[in-house]
Amino acid sequence: MLLTRRGVHFAELQQRLEVSRATLHRDLRELRECLQVPILFDREQGRYRIDRSVERHALPGLWFSPAEIHALLSTQQLLGSIDGSGVLAEQIAPLRQRLLGLLESCGGDVADIFWRVRILGSAPRQCNPMFFQTIAAALMERRRLLLTYAARSDGQITQREVSPQRLVHYRDNWYLDAWCHLREELRSFSVDAIQTASVVDTGAVDIEEAVLDQVLSSGYGIFSGPAEHLAVLVFSIHRARWVASERWHPQQHGEFLPDGRYQLCVPYSQDPELIMDILKHGPDCEVVAPAELRAKVVGLLKAAAGRYGDE
């Protein structure tokens, strides 16, 4: 009524909507304060109307200015770049088209956004969009999942009934944190390694967020678990200024040494992913402690050098 007419009397709104004065006042306040609809009361005419001077354009229940539409489209572009597997494309597309239409209606240049904002993933693995949607639905509806899972470590295929807790996007890939009813413990499952997924008509077990963080977030990367070890790494002067601005772990501690090198202390539970990050720095990173981690890295570096023979 407000959009199609120049003004509407309070009594007419109340009669048409068949609500009390208090309800109508509450609804008008919610439209203004929560949904940012620019509703004015014209005292001269005694009518409520839309403030046409405000450059805002409506989606169902939402009002956006051109700048806000630009920001949303940029965010959508970022999300599309992060979503290397395309698992969210079907859900994002309708919103994108509506935003594009709104921006075009107010004279915006939509082509500019899609080449000025770009994210390049490093090594995203392909997920089955259908499985992703099944997992997301079970997660939100708090239902258990029956998974066929191929372990990355040994290729073993098992069936797992799990209670999904949360989806995590980490280093360009998706992981499902869940309570595994087969192992009777919390596990992280790589979504791309899930071969089948179906919702079980049984309520999911809920694990407290603090417990999830303690078990799955305290260790290094996806190889999570209680952080039982502390890696002490020293980086060369050349690499120090880069590593000093990097965040390897929420509980890391770093400091510059007197000679300009940088020492980084990182808690971890299992070491495979940590070792990968150490090795990518080559001769610019030295493992000081613990001795077991240092020995593993030394062995891998020797093995790598051995592949090149006497070159």
CSV table of C-alpha atoms in Angstrom, one decimal:
chain,number,residue,atom,x,y,z
A,1,MET,CA,0.0,0.0,0.0
A,2,LEU,CA,2.8,2.4,0.8
A,3,LEU,CA,4.7,1.6,-2.4
A,4,THR,CA,1.7,2.0,-4.7
A,5,ARG,CA,0.2,5.1,-3.2
A,6,ARG,CA,1.5,8.6,-2.3
A,7,GLY,CA,0.2,8.2,1.3
A,8,VAL,CA,-2.1,6.1,3.5
A,9,HIS,CA,-4.0,7.2,6.6
A,10,PHE,CA,-3.3,5.2,9.8
A,11,ALA,CA,-7.0,4.4,10.1
A,12,GLU,CA,-7.1,3.0,6.6
A,13,LEU,CA,-4.0,0.8,7.3
A,14,GLN,CA,-5.5,-0.4,10.5
A,15,GLN,CA,-8.9,-1.3,8.9
A,16,ARG,CA,-7.3,-2.9,5.8
A,17,LEU,CA,-4.9,-5.1,7.9
A,18,GLU,CA,-7.5,-5.8,10.6
A,19,VAL,CA,-5.0,-5.2,13.4
A,20,SER,CA,-5.0,-3.1,16.6
A,21,ARG,CA,-3.5,0.3,16.9
A,22,ALA,CA,-0.6,-1.1,19.0
A,23,THR,CA,0.1,-3.9,16.4
A,24,LEU,CA,0.1,-1.4,13.6
A,25,HIS,CA,2.5,1.0,15.5
A,26,ARG,CA,4.8,-2.0,16.2
A,27,ASP,CA,4.7,-3.1,12.6
A,28,LEU,CA,5.6,0.4,11.3
A,29,ARG,CA,8.4,0.6,13.8
A,30,GLU,CA,9.8,-2.7,12.8
A,31,LEU,CA,9.7,-1.8,9.1
A,32,ARG,CA,11.6,1.4,9.9
A,33,GLU,CA,14.2,0.1,12.4
A,34,CYS,CA,14.7,-3.5,11.4
A,35,LEU,CA,14.2,-3.5,7.7
A,36,GLN,CA,15.4,0.1,7.0
A,37,VAL,CA,12.2,0.9,5.0
A,38,PRO,CA,12.2,4.8,4.7
A,39,ILE,CA,8.6,5.4,6.0
A,40,LEU,CA,7.7,9.0,6.9
A,41,PHE,CA,4.6,10.4,8.6
A,42,ASP,CA,3.4,13.5,6.7
A,43,ARG,CA,1.8,15.6,9.4
A,44,GLU,CA,0.3,18.1,6.9
A,45,GLN,CA,-1.7,15.3,5.2
A,46,GLY,CA,-1.9,13.0,8.1
A,47,ARG,CA,-0.6,10.1,6.1
A,48,TYR,CA,2.2,7.6,6.1
A,49,ARG,CA,4.3,7.5,3.0
A,50,ILE,CA,7.6,6.2,1.5
A,51,ASP,CA,10.4,8.8,1.5
A,52,ARG,CA,11.1,8.9,-2.3
A,53,SER,CA,14.3,11.0,-1.8
A,54,VAL,CA,16.1,8.1,-0.3
A,55,GLU,CA,17.9,6.0,-2.9
A,56,ARG,CA,16.9,2.6,-1.7
A,57,HIS,CA,15.6,-0.4,-3.6
A,58,ALA,CA,13.6,-3.3,-2.2
A,59,LEU,CA,14.1,-7.0,-2.0
A,60,PRO,CA,11.5,-9.0,-0.1
A,61,GLY,CA,11.8,-7.6,3.4
A,62,LEU,CA,15.0,-5.7,2.7
A,63,TRP,CA,15.9,-2.3,1.4
A,64,PHE,CA,19.3,-1.5,-0.2
A,65,SER,CA,21.0,1.6,-1.4
A,66,PRO,CA,23.2,1.4,-4.6
A,67,ALA,CA,26.3,1.3,-2.5
A,68,GLU,CA,25.0,-1.6,-0.4
A,69,ILE,CA,24.0,-3.5,-3.6
A,70,HIS,CA,27.6,-3.0,-4.8
A,71,ALA,CA,28.9,-4.3,-1.5
A,72,LEU,CA,26.6,-7.4,-1.7
A,73,LEU,CA,27.6,-8.1,-5.2
A,74,SER,CA,31.2,-7.9,-4.3
A,75,THR,CA,30.6,-10.2,-1.4
A,76,GLN,CA,28.8,-12.6,-3.7
A,77,GLN,CA,31.8,-12.4,-6.1
A,78,LEU,CA,34.2,-13.2,-3.2
A,79,LEU,CA,32.0,-16.1,-2.1
A,80,GLY,CA,31.9,-17.4,-5.7
A,81,SER,CA,35.7,-17.3,-5.9
A,82,ILE,CA,36.0,-19.1,-2.6
A,83,ASP,CA,33.5,-21.7,-3.7
A,84,GLY,CA,36.0,-23.5,-6.0
A,85,SER,CA,33.8,-26.6,-6.1
A,86,GLY,CA,30.7,-24.8,-7.1
A,87,VAL,CA,28.7,-26.3,-4.3
A,88,LEU,CA,27.0,-23.0,-3.5
A,89,ALA,CA,26.4,-21.8,-7.1
A,90,GLU,CA,22.8,-22.9,-7.3
A,91,GLN,CA,21.8,-21.2,-4.1
A,92,ILE,CA,23.7,-18.0,-4.9
A,93,ALA,CA,22.5,-17.5,-8.5
A,94,PRO,CA,18.9,-16.3,-7.8
A,95,LEU,CA,20.2,-13.7,-5.3
A,96,ARG,CA,22.8,-12.5,-7.7
A,97,GLN,CA,20.3,-12.0,-10.5
A,98,ARG,CA,18.0,-10.0,-8.2
A,99,LEU,CA,20.8,-7.8,-7.1
A,100,LEU,CA,22.0,-7.2,-10.6
A,101,GLY,CA,18.5,-6.2,-11.6
A,102,LEU,CA,18.3,-3.7,-8.8
A,103,LEU,CA,21.6,-2.2,-9.6
A,104,GLU,CA,20.8,-1.8,-13.3
A,105,SER,CA,17.5,-0.2,-12.4
A,106,CYS,CA,19.4,2.6,-10.6
A,107,GLY,CA,22.0,3.1,-13.3
A,108,GLY,CA,24.8,1.0,-11.8
A,109,ASP,CA,27.6,-0.5,-13.8
A,110,VAL,CA,27.5,-4.2,-13.0
A,111,ALA,CA,30.3,-5.4,-15.3
A,112,ASP,CA,32.9,-3.5,-13.3
A,113,ILE,CA,32.5,-5.7,-10.2
A,114,PHE,CA,33.3,-9.0,-11.8
A,115,TRP,CA,36.8,-8.2,-13.0
A,116,ARG,CA,37.9,-5.8,-10.3
A,117,VAL,CA,37.4,-8.4,-7.5
A,118,ARG,CA,39.2,-11.7,-7.9
A,119,ILE,CA,40.3,-14.5,-5.6
A,120,LEU,CA,42.5,-17.3,-6.9
A,121,GLY,CA,42.3,-20.6,-4.9
A,122,SER,CA,45.4,-22.5,-4.4
A,123,ALA,CA,44.3,-26.1,-4.6
A,124,PRO,CA,40.5,-26.6,-4.2
A,125,ARG,CA,39.3,-30.2,-4.4
A,126,GLN,CA,36.0,-31.0,-6.2
A,127,CYS,CA,33.0,-31.7,-4.0
A,128,ASN,CA,29.7,-33.2,-5.2
A,129,PRO,CA,27.2,-30.4,-4.9
A,130,MET,CA,24.4,-32.8,-4.2
A,131,PHE,CA,26.2,-34.3,-1.2
A,132,PHE,CA,27.1,-30.8,0.1
A,133,GLN,CA,23.4,-29.8,0.1
A,134,THR,CA,22.4,-33.0,1.9
A,135,ILE,CA,25.1,-32.4,4.5
A,136,ALA,CA,24.0,-28.8,4.9
A,137,ALA,CA,20.3,-29.8,5.3
A,138,ALA,CA,21.1,-32.4,7.9
A,139,LEU,CA,23.3,-29.9,9.7
A,140,MET,CA,20.6,-27.2,10.0
A,141,GLU,CA,17.8,-29.7,10.7
A,142,ARG,CA,19.9,-31.4,13.4
A,143,ARG,CA,19.6,-34.9,11.8
A,144,ARG,CA,22.2,-37.6,11.6
A,145,LEU,CA,24.0,-38.5,8.3
A,146,LEU,CA,24.9,-41.9,6.9
A,147,LEU,CA,28.2,-41.4,5.0
A,148,THR,CA,30.4,-43.6,2.8
A,149,TYR,CA,33.8,-42.2,3.4
A,150,ALA,CA,37.1,-42.8,1.6
A,151,ALA,CA,40.0,-42.0,4.0
A,152,ARG,CA,42.8,-40.0,2.5
A,153,SER,CA,45.5,-41.6,4.5
A,154,ASP,CA,45.0,-45.3,3.4
A,155,GLY,CA,42.1,-45.2,0.9
A,156,GLN,CA,40.0,-47.4,3.2
A,157,ILE,CA,36.3,-47.0,2.6
A,158,THR,CA,33.9,-47.2,5.6
A,159,GLN,CA,30.3,-46.4,6.3
A,160,ARG,CA,29.8,-43.9,9.1
A,161,GLU,CA,26.8,-42.7,11.0
A,162,VAL,CA,27.6,-39.2,12.2
A,163,SER,CA,26.0,-36.3,14.0
A,164,PRO,CA,27.0,-33.2,12.0
A,165,GLN,CA,28.2,-30.2,14.1
A,166,ARG,CA,29.5,-27.6,11.6
A,167,LEU,CA,30.9,-27.1,8.1
A,168,VAL,CA,34.3,-25.5,7.9
A,169,HIS,CA,36.0,-23.9,4.9
A,170,TYR,CA,39.7,-24.2,5.4
A,171,ARG,CA,42.4,-23.6,2.8
A,172,ASP,CA,40.0,-23.6,-0.2
A,173,ASN,CA,38.4,-26.9,0.9
A,174,TRP,CA,35.3,-27.9,2.9
A,175,TYR,CA,35.3,-30.1,6.0
A,176,LEU,CA,32.5,-31.5,8.2
A,177,ASP,CA,33.1,-31.5,11.9
A,178,ALA,CA,30.9,-34.3,13.3
A,179,TRP,CA,30.5,-36.8,16.1
A,180,CYS,CA,31.3,-40.2,14.6
A,181,HIS,CA,29.1,-42.9,16.1
A,182,LEU,CA,31.4,-45.6,14.7
A,183,ARG,CA,34.5,-44.3,16.5
A,184,GLU,CA,32.6,-42.7,19.3
A,185,GLU,CA,34.6,-39.5,19.0
A,186,LEU,CA,34.7,-36.1,17.2
A,187,ARG,CA,36.2,-36.3,13.7
A,188,SER,CA,36.7,-33.9,10.8
A,189,PHE,CA,35.7,-35.3,7.4
A,190,SER,CA,36.9,-33.9,4.1
A,191,VAL,CA,33.7,-33.3,2.1
A,192,ASP,CA,35.3,-34.2,-1.2
A,193,ALA,CA,36.1,-37.6,0.2
A,194,ILE,CA,32.5,-38.4,0.9
A,195,GLN,CA,31.2,-40.8,-1.7
A,196,THR,CA,27.6,-41.0,-0.6
A,197,ALA,CA,25.5,-39.1,1.9
A,198,SER,CA,21.9,-39.6,3.1
A,199,VAL,CA,19.9,-38.1,6.0
A,200,VAL,CA,19.0,-40.5,8.8
A,201,ASP,CA,15.6,-39.9,10.5
A,202,THR,CA,17.3,-39.7,13.9
A,203,GLY,CA,18.1,-36.6,15.8
A,204,ALA,CA,21.8,-35.5,15.9
A,205,VAL,CA,23.8,-35.5,19.0
A,206,ASP,CA,24.8,-31.9,19.9
A,207,ILE,CA,28.3,-31.2,21.2
A,208,GLU,CA,29.0,-28.0,23.0
A,209,GLU,CA,30.9,-25.4,21.1
A,210,ALA,CA,33.6,-25.2,23.7
A,211,VAL,CA,34.2,-28.9,23.4
A,212,LEU,CA,34.3,-28.7,19.6
A,213,ASP,CA,36.9,-25.9,19.8
A,214,GLN,CA,38.9,-27.7,22.4
A,215,VAL,CA,39.1,-31.0,20.5
A,216,LEU,CA,39.0,-29.9,16.8
A,217,SER,CA,40.5,-26.4,16.8
A,218,SER,CA,43.3,-26.5,19.3
A,219,GLY,CA,45.6,-28.6,17.1
A,220,TYR,CA,47.3,-27.5,13.9
A,221,GLY,CA,45.1,-27.2,10.8
A,222,ILE,CA,42.8,-30.1,9.9
A,223,PHE,CA,44.9,-32.5,11.9
A,224,SER,CA,43.2,-31.4,15.0
A,225,GLY,CA,43.0,-32.6,18.5
A,226,PRO,CA,44.4,-31.5,21.9
A,227,ALA,CA,47.7,-29.6,21.2
A,228,GLU,CA,50.2,-31.8,22.9
A,229,HIS,CA,53.3,-30.4,21.2
A,230,LEU,CA,54.9,-27.1,20.6
A,231,ALA,CA,56.9,-26.5,17.4
A,232,VAL,CA,59.6,-23.9,17.6
A,233,LEU,CA,60.6,-22.6,14.2
A,234,VAL,CA,63.2,-20.1,13.2
A,235,PHE,CA,63.0,-18.3,9.9
A,236,SER,CA,65.8,-16.6,8.0
A,237,ILE,CA,66.1,-12.8,7.9
A,238,HIS,CA,64.8,-12.8,4.4
A,239,ARG,CA,61.7,-14.7,5.2
A,240,ALA,CA,61.1,-13.2,8.7
A,241,ARG,CA,59.2,-10.1,7.5
A,242,TRP,CA,56.8,-12.4,5.6
A,243,VAL,CA,56.1,-14.9,8.4
A,244,ALA,CA,55.8,-12.3,11.1
A,245,SER,CA,52.5,-11.1,9.5
A,246,GLU,CA,51.1,-14.6,8.9
A,247,ARG,CA,48.7,-16.4,11.3
A,248,TRP,CA,49.5,-20.1,11.5
A,249,HIS,CA,47.5,-20.8,14.6
A,250,PRO,CA,45.2,-18.8,17.0
A,251,GLN,CA,47.6,-19.6,19.9
A,252,GLN,CA,50.9,-19.0,18.1
A,253,HIS,CA,53.6,-16.8,19.6
A,254,GLY,CA,56.3,-15.1,17.5
A,255,GLU,CA,59.2,-12.7,18.1
A,256,PHE,CA,62.1,-11.3,16.2
A,257,LEU,CA,65.5,-12.5,17.4
A,258,PRO,CA,68.4,-10.1,18.0
A,259,ASP,CA,70.1,-11.1,14.7
A,260,GLY,CA,66.9,-10.3,12.7
A,261,ARG,CA,65.6,-13.8,12.3
A,262,TYR,CA,62.0,-14.6,13.4
A,263,GLN,CA,61.0,-17.3,15.9
A,264,LEU,CA,57.5,-18.8,15.7
A,265,CYS,CA,56.1,-21.1,18.3
A,266,VAL,CA,53.1,-23.2,17.0
A,267,PRO,CA,51.0,-25.7,19.1
A,268,TYR,CA,50.0,-28.9,17.2
A,269,SER,CA,48.6,-32.3,17.8
A,270,GLN,CA,49.6,-34.2,14.6
A,271,ASP,CA,52.4,-33.0,12.3
A,272,PRO,CA,51.6,-33.9,8.6
A,273,GLU,CA,50.1,-30.5,7.7
A,274,LEU,CA,52.6,-28.6,9.8
A,275,ILE,CA,55.5,-30.4,8.1
A,276,MET,CA,54.0,-29.4,4.7
A,277,ASP,CA,54.1,-25.7,5.7
A,278,ILE,CA,57.6,-26.0,7.0
A,279,LEU,CA,58.9,-27.6,3.9
A,280,LYS,CA,57.5,-25.0,1.6
A,281,HIS,CA,59.9,-22.5,3.1
A,282,GLY,CA,62.9,-24.7,2.2
A,283,PRO,CA,66.2,-23.5,3.6
A,284,ASP,CA,64.5,-20.4,5.2
A,285,CYS,CA,63.0,-22.4,8.0
A,286,GLU,CA,64.7,-24.4,10.7
A,287,VAL,CA,62.9,-26.7,13.2
A,288,VAL,CA,64.5,-26.1,16.6
A,289,ALA,CA,62.1,-28.2,18.6
A,290,PRO,CA,60.8,-30.8,19.3
A,291,ALA,CA,63.6,-33.2,18.4
A,292,GLU,CA,61.1,-35.7,16.8
A,293,LEU,CA,59.7,-33.1,14.4
A,294,ARG,CA,63.2,-31.9,13.5
A,295,ALA,CA,64.3,-35.4,12.7
A,296,LYS,CA,61.3,-36.0,10.4
A,297,VAL,CA,61.9,-32.7,8.5
A,298,VAL,CA,65.6,-33.5,8.2
A,299,GLY,CA,64.7,-37.0,6.8
A,300,LEU,CA,62.3,-35.6,4.3
A,301,LEU,CA,64.7,-32.9,3.1
A,302,LYS,CA,67.5,-35.6,2.6
A,303,ALA,CA,65.0,-37.8,0.8
A,304,ALA,CA,64.0,-34.9,-1.5
A,305,ALA,CA,67.6,-34.0,-2.2
A,306,GLY,CA,68.4,-37.7,-2.9
A,307,ARG,CA,65.9,-37.8,-5.8
A,308,TYR,CA,68.1,-35.4,-7.7
A,309,GLY,CA,71.2,-37.5,-7.3
A,310,ASP,CA,74.5,-35.7,-7.8
A,311,GLU,CA,72.9,-32.7,-9.7
